[in-house]
CSV table of C-alpha atoms in Angstrom, one decimal:
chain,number,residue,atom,x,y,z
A,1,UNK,CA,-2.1,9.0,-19.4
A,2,UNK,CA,-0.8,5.0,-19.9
A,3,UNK,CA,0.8,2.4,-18.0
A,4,UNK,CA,4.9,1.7,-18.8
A,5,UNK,CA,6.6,-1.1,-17.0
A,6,UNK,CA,9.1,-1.0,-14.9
A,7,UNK,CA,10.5,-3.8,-13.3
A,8,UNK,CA,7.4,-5.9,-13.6
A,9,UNK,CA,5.6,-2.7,-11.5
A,10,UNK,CA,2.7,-0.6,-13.1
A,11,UNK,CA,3.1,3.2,-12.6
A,12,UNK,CA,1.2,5.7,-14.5
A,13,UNK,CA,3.0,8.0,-16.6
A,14,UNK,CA,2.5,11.0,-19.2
A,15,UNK,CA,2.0,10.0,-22.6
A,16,UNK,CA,4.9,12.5,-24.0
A,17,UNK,CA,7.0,13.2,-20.8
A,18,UNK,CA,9.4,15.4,-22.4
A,19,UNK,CA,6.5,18.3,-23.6
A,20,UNK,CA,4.4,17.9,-20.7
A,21,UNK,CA,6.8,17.9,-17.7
A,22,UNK,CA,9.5,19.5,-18.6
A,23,UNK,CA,9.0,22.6,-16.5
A,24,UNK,CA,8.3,20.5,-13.4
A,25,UNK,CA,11.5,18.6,-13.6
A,26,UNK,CA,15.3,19.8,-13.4
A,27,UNK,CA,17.9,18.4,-14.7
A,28,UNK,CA,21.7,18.3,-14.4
A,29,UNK,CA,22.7,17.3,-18.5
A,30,UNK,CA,21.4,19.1,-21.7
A,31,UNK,CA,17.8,19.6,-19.7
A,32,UNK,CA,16.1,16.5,-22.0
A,33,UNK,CA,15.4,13.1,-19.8
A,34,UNK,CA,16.2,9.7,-21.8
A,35,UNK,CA,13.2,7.7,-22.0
A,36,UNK,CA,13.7,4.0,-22.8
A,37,UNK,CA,11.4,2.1,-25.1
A,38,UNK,CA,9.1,1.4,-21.8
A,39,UNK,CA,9.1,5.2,-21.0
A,40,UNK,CA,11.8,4.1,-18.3
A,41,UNK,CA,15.1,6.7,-17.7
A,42,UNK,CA,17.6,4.8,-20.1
A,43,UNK,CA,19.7,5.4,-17.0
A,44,UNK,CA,18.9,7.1,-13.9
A,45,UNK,CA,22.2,7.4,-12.5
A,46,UNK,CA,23.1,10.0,-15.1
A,47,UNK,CA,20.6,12.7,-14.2
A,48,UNK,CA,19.9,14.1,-11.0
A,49,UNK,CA,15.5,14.1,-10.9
A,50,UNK,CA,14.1,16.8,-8.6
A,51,UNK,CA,10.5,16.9,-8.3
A,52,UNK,CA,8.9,20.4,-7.3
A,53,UNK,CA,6.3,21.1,-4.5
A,54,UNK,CA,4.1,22.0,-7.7
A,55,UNK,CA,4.1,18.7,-9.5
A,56,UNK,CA,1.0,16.3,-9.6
A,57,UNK,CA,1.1,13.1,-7.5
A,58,UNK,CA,1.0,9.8,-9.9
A,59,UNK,CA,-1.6,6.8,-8.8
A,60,UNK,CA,1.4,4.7,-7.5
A,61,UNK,CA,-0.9,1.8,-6.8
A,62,UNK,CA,0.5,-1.1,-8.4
A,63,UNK,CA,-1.9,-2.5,-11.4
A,64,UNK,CA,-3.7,-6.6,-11.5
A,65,UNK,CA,-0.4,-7.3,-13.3
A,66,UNK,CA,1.5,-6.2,-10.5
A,67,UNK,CA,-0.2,-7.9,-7.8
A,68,UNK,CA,-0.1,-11.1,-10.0
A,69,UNK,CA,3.5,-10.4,-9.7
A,70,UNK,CA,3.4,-10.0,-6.0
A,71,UNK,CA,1.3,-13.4,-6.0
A,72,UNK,CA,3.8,-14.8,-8.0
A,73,UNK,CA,6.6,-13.7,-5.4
A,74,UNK,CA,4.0,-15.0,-2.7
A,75,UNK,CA,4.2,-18.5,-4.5
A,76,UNK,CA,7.9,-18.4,-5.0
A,77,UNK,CA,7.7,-17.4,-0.9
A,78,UNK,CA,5.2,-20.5,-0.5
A,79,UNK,CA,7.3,-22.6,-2.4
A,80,UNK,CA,10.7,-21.6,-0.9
A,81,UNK,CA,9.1,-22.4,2.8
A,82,UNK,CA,7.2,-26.0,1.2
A,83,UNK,CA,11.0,-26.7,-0.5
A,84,UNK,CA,12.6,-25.9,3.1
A,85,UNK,CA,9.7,-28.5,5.1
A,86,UNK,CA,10.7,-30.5,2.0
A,87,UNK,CA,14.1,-30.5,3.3
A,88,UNK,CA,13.7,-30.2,6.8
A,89,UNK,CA,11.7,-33.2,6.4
A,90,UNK,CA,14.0,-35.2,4.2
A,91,UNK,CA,16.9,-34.2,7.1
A,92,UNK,CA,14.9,-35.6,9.4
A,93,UNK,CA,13.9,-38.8,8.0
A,94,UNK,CA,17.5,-39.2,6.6
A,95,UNK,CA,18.3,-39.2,10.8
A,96,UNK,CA,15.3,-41.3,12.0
A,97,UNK,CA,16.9,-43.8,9.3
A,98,UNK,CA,19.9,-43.7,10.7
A,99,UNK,CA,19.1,-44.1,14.2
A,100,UNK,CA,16.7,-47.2,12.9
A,101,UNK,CA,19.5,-48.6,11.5
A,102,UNK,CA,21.7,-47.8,14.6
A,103,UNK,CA,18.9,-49.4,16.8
A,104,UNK,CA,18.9,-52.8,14.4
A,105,UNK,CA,22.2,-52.6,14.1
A,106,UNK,CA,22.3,-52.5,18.0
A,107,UNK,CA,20.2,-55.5,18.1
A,108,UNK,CA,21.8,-57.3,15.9
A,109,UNK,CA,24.9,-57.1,17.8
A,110,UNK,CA,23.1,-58.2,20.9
A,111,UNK,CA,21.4,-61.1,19.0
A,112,UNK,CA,24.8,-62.6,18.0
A,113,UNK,CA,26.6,-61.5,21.9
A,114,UNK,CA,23.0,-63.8,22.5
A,115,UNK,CA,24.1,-66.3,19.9
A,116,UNK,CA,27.5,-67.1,21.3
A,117,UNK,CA,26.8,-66.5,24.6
A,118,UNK,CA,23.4,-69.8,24.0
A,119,UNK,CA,26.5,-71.6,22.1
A,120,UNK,CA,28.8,-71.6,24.7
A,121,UNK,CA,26.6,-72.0,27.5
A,122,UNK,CA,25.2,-75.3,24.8
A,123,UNK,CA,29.0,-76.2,24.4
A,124,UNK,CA,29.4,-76.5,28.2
A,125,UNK,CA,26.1,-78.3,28.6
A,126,UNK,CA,26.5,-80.6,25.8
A,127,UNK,CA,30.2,-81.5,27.8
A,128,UNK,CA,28.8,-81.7,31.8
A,129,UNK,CA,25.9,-84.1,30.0
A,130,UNK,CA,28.9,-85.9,28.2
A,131,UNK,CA,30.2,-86.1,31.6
A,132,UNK,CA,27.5,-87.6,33.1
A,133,UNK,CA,26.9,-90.0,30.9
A,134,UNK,CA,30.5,-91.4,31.2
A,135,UNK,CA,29.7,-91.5,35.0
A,136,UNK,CA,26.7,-93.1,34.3
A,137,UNK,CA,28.1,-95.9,31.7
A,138,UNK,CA,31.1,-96.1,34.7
A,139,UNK,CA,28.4,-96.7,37.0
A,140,UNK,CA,26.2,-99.3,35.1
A,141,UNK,CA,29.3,-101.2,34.4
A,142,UNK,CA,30.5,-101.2,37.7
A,143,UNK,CA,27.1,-102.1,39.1
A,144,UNK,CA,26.9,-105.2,36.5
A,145,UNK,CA,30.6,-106.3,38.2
A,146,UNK,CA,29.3,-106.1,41.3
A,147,UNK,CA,26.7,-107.7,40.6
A,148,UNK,CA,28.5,-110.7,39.4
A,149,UNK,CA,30.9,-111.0,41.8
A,150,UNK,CA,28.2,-111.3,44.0
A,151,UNK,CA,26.9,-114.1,42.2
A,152,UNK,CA,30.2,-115.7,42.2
A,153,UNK,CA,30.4,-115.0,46.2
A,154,UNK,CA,27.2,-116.6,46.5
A,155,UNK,CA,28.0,-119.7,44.8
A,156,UNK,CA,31.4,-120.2,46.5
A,157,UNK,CA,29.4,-119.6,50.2
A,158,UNK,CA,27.2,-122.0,49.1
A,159,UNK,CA,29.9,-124.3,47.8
A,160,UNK,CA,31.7,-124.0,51.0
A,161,UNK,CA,28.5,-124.8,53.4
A,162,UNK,CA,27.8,-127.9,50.9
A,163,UNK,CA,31.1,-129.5,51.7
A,164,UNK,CA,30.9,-128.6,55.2
């Protein structure tokens, strides 16, 4: 017996399948099975395969080649689930970044509410110290008229008690 392929699977066959299984198989077209070149049916859906009670059981265990295949499908697994993470985790970060950027965008807002709520509050400031420095330049310059027309009071009480 040898190994075909047959689909990337390992099964052993016969090495002439028509003239040593013939009388264990039936057929429903001119009793002669189509082998490909891999010692595959050309194409199964054309004949009708029986097996009888009688007929040997084939080692179906699949060869190293086929196992390397089934690695190979356990890699494409592993990948497939390390591209998902992948993507899961790019999802993920795409929305922590976004809420980052809502969060800063957030306090930026407040830092400028903070900004013209400090340049208002400077504004009013800046205008009661205005005030009160008015009041203050009022006050000084009243005080210094006072203060001299006390002097000039003074001088004409003490005019008036020299001529008494």
């Amino acid at each position: 017996m040898h190994t075909s392929e047959m689909a990337e699977l390992h099964y052993l066959v016969p090495p002439d399948p028509i003239t040593v299984l013939p009388s264990q198989f039936s057929y429903n077209q001119n009793n002669t099975p189509a082998f490909d070149q891999f010692g595959r049916f050309s194409n199964p859906l054309l004949y009708d395969l029986q097996i009888n009670p009688q007929v040997p059981s084939f080692n179906l265990q699949p060869t190293s080649f086929s196992s390397n295949s089934t690695s190979d499908e356990a890699d494409e697994k592993q990948l497939g689930l390390i591209n998902e993470r992948k993507q899961r985790r790019m999802i993920s970060n795409r929305e922590s970044a976004r809420r980052s950027r809502m969060r800063k965008q957030k306090q930026l807002d407040e830092l400028w509410s903070q900004v013209v709520w400090l340049r208002n509050e400077n504004q009013h400031l800046i205008d009661k110290l205005n005030k009160f420095s008015e009041q203050h330049d009022q006050a000084l310059q009243e005080n210094a008229n006072l203060k001299d027309e006390t002097s000039q009071l003074r001088q004409m009480l003490s005019d008036m008690q020299l001529n008494i």
